[in-house]
Tab-separated table of C-alpha atoms in Angstrom:
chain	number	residue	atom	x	y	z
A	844	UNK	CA	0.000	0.000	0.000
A	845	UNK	CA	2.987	2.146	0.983
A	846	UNK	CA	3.673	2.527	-2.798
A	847	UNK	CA	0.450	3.365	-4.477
A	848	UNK	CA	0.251	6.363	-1.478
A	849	UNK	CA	3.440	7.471	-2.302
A	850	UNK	CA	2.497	7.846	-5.722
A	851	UNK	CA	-0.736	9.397	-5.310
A	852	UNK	CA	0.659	12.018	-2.756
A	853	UNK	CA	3.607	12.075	-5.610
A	854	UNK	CA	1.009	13.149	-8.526
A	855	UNK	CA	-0.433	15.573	-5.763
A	856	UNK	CA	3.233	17.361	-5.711
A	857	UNK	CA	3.710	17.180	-8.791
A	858	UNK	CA	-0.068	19.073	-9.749
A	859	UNK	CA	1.506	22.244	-7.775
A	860	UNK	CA	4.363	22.465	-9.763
A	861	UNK	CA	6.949	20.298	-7.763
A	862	UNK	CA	9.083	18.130	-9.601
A	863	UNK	CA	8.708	15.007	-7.603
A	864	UNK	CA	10.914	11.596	-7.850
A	865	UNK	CA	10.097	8.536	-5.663
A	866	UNK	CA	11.545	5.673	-4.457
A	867	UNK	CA	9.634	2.111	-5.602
A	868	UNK	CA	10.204	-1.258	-3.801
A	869	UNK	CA	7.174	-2.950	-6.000
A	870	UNK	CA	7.718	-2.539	-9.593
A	871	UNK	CA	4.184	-3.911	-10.120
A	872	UNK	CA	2.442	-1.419	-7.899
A	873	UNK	CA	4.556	1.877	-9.505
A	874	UNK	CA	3.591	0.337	-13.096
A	875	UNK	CA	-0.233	0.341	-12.276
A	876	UNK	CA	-0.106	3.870	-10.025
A	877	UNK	CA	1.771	5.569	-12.784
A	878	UNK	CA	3.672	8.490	-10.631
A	879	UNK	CA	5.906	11.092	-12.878
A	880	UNK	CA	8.976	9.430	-12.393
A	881	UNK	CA	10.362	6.384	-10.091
A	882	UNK	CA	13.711	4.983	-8.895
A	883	UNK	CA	13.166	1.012	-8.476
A	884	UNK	CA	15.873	-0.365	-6.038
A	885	UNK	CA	16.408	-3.651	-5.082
A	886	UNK	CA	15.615	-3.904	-1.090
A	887	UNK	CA	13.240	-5.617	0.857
A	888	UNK	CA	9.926	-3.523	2.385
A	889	UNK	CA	11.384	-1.113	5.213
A	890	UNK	CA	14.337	-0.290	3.113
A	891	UNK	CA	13.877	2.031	0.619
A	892	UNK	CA	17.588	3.871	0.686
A	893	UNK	CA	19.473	0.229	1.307
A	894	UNK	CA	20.199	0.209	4.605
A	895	UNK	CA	20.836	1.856	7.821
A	896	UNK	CA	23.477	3.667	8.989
A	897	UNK	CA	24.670	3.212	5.103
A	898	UNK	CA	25.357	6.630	4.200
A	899	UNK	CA	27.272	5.738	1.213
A	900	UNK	CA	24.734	3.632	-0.462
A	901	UNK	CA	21.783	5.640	0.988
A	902	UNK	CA	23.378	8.546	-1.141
A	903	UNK	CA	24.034	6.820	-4.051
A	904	UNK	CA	20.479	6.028	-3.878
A	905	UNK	CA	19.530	9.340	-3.367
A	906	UNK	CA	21.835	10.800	-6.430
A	907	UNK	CA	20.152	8.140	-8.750
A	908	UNK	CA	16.748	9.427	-7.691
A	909	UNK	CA	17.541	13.251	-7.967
A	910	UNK	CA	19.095	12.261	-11.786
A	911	UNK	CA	15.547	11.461	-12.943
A	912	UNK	CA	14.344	15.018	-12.274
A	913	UNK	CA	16.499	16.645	-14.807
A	914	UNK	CA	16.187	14.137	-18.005
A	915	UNK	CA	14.083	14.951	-20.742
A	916	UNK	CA	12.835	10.994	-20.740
A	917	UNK	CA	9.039	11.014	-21.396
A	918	UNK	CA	6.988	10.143	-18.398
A	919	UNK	CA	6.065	8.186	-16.598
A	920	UNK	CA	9.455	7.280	-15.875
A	921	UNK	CA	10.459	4.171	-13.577
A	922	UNK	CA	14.322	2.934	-13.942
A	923	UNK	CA	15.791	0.638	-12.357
A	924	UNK	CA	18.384	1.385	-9.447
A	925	UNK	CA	21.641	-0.891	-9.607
A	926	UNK	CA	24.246	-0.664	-7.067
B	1470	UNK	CA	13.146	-5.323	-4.824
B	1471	UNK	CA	10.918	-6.702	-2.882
B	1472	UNK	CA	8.673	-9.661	-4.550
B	1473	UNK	CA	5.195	-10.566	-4.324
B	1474	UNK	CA	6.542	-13.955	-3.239
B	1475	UNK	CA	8.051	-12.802	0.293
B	1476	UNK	CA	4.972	-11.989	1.199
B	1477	UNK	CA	2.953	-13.399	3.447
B	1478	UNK	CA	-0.390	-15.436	1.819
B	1479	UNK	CA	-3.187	-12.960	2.838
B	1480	UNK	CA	-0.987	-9.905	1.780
B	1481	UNK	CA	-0.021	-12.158	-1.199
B	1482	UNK	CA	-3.822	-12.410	-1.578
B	1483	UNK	CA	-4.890	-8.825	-1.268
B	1484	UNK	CA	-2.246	-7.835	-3.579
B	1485	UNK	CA	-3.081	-9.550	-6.271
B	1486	UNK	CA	-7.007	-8.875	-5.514
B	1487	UNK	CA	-6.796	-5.156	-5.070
B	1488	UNK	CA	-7.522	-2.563	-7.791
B	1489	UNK	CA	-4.447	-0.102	-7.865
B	1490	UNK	CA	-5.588	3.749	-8.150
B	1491	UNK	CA	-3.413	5.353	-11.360
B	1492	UNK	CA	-2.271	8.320	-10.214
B	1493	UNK	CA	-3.317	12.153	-12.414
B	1494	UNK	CA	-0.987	14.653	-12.856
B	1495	UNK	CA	0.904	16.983	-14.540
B	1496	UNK	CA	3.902	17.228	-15.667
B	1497	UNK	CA	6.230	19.719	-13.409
B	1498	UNK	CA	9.249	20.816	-15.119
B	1499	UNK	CA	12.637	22.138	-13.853
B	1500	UNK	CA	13.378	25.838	-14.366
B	1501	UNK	CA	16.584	26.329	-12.485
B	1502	UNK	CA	19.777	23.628	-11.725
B	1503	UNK	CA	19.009	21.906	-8.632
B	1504	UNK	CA	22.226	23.454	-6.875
B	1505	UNK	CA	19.748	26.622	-6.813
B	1506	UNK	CA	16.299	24.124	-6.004
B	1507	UNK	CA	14.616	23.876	-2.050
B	1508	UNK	CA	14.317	20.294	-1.791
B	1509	UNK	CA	10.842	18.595	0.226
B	1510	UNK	CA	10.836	15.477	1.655
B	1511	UNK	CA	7.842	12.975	1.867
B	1512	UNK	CA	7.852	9.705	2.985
B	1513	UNK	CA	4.967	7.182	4.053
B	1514	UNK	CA	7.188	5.964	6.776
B	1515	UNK	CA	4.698	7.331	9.798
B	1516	UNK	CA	7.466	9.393	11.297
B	1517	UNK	CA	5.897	11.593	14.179
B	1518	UNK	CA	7.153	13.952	16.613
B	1519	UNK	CA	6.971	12.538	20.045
B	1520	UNK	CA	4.452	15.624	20.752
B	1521	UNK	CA	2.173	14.380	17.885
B	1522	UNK	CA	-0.362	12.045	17.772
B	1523	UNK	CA	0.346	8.530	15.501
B	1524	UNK	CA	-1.356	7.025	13.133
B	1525	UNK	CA	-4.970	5.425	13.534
B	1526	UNK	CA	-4.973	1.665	13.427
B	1527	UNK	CA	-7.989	1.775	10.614
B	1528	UNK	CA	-8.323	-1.223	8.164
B	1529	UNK	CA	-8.890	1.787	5.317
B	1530	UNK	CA	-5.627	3.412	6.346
B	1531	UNK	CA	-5.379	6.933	7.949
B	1532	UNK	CA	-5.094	9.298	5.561
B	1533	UNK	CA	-3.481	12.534	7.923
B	1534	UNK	CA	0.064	13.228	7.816
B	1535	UNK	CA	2.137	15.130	10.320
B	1536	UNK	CA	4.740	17.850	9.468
B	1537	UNK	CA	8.225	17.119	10.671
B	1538	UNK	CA	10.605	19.773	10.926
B	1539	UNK	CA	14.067	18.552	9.348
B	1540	UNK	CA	15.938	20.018	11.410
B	1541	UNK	CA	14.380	17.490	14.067
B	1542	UNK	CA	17.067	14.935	16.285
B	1543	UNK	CA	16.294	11.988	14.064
B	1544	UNK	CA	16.536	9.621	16.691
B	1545	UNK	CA	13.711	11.348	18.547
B	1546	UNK	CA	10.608	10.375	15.803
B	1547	UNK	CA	8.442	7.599	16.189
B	1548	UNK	CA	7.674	5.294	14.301
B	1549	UNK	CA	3.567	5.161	13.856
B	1550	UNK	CA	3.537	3.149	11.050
B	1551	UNK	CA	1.227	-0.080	11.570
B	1552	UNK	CA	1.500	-2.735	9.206
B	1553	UNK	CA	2.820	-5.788	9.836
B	1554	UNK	CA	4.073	-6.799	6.168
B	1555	UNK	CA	7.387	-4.787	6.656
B	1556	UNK	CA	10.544	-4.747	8.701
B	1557	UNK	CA	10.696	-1.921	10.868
B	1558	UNK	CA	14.339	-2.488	12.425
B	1559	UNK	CA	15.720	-0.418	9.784
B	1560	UNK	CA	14.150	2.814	9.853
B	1561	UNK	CA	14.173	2.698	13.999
B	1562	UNK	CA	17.432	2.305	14.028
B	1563	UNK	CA	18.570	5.083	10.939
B	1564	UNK	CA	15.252	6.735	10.338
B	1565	UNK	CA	17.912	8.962	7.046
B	1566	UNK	CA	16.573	5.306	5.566
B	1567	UNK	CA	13.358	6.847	4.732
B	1568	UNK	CA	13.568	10.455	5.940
B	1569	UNK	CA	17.182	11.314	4.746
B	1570	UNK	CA	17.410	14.493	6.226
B	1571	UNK	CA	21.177	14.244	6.897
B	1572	UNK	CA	21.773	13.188	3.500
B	1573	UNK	CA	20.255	16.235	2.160
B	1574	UNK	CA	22.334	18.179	4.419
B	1575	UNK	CA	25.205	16.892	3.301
B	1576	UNK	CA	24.287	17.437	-0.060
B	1577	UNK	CA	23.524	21.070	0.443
B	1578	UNK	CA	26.675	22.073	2.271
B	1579	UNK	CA	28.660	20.312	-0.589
B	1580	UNK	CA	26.474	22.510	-3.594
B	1581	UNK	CA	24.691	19.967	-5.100
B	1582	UNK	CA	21.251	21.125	-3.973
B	1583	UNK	CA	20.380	24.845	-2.825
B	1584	UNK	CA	19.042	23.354	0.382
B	1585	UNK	CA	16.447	21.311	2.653
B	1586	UNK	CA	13.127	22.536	3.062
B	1587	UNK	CA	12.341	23.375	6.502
B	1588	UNK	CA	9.584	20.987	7.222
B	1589	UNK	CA	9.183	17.613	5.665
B	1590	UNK	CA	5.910	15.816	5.350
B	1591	UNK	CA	4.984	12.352	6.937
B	1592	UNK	CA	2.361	9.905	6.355
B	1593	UNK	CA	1.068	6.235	7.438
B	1594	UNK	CA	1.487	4.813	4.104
B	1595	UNK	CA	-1.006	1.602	4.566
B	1596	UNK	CA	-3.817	3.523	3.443
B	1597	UNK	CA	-5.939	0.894	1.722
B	1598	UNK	CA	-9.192	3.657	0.281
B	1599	UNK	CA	-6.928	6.759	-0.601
B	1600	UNK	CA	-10.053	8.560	-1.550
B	1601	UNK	CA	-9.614	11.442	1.333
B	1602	UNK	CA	-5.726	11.004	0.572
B	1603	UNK	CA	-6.204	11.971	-3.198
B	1604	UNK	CA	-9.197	14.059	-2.500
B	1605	UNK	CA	-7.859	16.487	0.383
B	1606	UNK	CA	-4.688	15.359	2.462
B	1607	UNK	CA	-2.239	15.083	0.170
B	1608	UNK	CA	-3.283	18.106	-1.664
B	1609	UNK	CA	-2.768	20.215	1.451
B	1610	UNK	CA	0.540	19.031	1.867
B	1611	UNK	CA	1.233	19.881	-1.494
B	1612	UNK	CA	0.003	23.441	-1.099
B	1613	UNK	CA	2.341	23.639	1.822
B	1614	UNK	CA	5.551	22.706	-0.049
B	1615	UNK	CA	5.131	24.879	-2.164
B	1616	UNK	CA	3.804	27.396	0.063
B	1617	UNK	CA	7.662	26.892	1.182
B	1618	UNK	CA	9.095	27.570	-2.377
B	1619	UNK	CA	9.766	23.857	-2.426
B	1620	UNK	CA	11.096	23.219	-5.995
B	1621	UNK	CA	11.478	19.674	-5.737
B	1622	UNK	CA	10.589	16.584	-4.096
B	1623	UNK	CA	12.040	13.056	-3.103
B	1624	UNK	CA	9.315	10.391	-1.833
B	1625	UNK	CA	9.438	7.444	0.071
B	1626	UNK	CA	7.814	3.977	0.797
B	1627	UNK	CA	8.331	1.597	3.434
C-alpha cells in the first residue's frame, strides 16, 4: 500500500508544480499507479535507501533518484536502481 | 526489490485482488539547476514527533500526515507506522533510511542542492481507500511545499 500512497501524494506534488521523484520497492504497484517518475531499487519492504546507517549507499540512492528530475525521458518514468 | 513472493499469503492475496488507483498529474518541469532548487521530503514511513499524535490503526488506512521539521534529532521520531508486512528495524534504528534528512544536508553544504526545506511531510502509508488522501490530504501538503518555495521533491515507501 505504501507505494500506491506514495504515488498518489507524488502526482499531488507534482499538480503544484513540484518536480517530484520517488523511491519504488514494488515494480508492479509503480507500473499500475503511474507516478511522474520512479527509482526502483532492489531492497526488501522497510528499506527504501538500502540500509541503515549506510550513508554511502543511501546517497548513491539518493543521487540516482535526484538524476531522474532533470532528463528529458518522457513520463512516466520508472528505472531501475543498480548498485 | 521486494517480490510478491516474500509476502505473506493474505498480503499475497490482497495484492493480487486489489484494484491499484493510477495516479493524475501533470507534468512539473525544472526551471533552475538543482544546486539553486529547495528540496521537500515525503515519505509514508509514519514518522511523528513525540508531541504528535500517531497514526490510527484503521483497516482503510489513515489518511493525515504530520509535518516534521528537518531540522528534528532523528533519533527522537516515532515510528507510527502499523502494518505488519514490513521490517521496521531499519528505519528505527537510521530513520535517514526513509527520511534522509542528513543526506540532504550533506548534499547542500557540498552545492549539489540549494538546500532542505524546513519541514518535511509524513504519512502512514497503509492507506488501503486513498479517496480522502487523493481528495484532500495530500493536496494540502502539497500546497504547503510549495507554500515553502519547495522546488522539488524526493518520496518514500516503506
Amino acid at each position: 500500500m505504501c507505494n500506491q500512497s506514495v504515488g498518489l501524494i507524488q502526482a499531488a506534488f507534482e499538480n503544484e508544480g513540484i518536480v517530484t521523484v520517488s523511491i519504488s520497492l514494488y515494480r508492479f504497484v509503480t507500473e499500475r499507479v503511474r507516478p511522474p517518475r520512479a527509482l526502483c531499487v532492489p531492497f526488501p519492504l522497510g528499506y527504501p535507501l538500502g540500509a541503515p546507517n549506510d550513508p554511502a549507499l543511501q546517497r548513491r540512492v539518493i543521487l540516482a533518484a535526484l538524476a531522474l528530475l532533470t532528463t528529458d525521458e518522457p513520463l512516466p518514468l520508472a528505472r531501475d536502481f543498480r548498485p | 526489490m521486494a517480490e510478491l513472493s516474500d509476502a505473506s499469503l493474505l498480503v499475497r492475496s490482497f495484492m493480487r485482488a486489489y484494484r491499484y488507483t493510477v495516479s493524475s498529474w501533470q507534468p512539473a518541469r525544472l526551471t533552475k539547476p538543482l544546486a539553486e532548487c529547495n528540496v521537500g521530503l515525503v515519505t509514508t514511513a509514519a514518522f511523528h514527533l513525540p508531541t504528535q499524535p500517531g497514526f490510527e490503526l484503521k483497516l482503510a488506512g489513515d489518511p493525515s500526515f504530520r509535518v516534521i521539521p528537518t531540522e528534528v534529532d532523528l533519533a527522537t521520531l516515532r515510528v507510527g507506522h502499523v502494518s505488519p508486512s514490513f521490517d521496521h528495524t531499519g528505519i528505527e534504528r537510521d530513520p535517514n533510511l526513509a527520511l534522509p534528512t542528513s543526506r540532504f544536508r550533506e548534499l547542500a553544504s557540498e552545492g549539489a542542492i540549494g538546500r532542505l526545506n524546513g519541514r518535511a511531510w509524513s504519512f502512514c502509508g497503509s492507506i488501503a481507500k486513498p479517496g480522502a488522501l487523493i481528495s484532500h490530504t495530500a493536496p494540502e501538503a502539497a500546497r504547503q511545499a510549495r507554500a515553502d518555495g519547495v522546488d522539488v521533491a524526493l518520496l518514500t515507501p516503506v
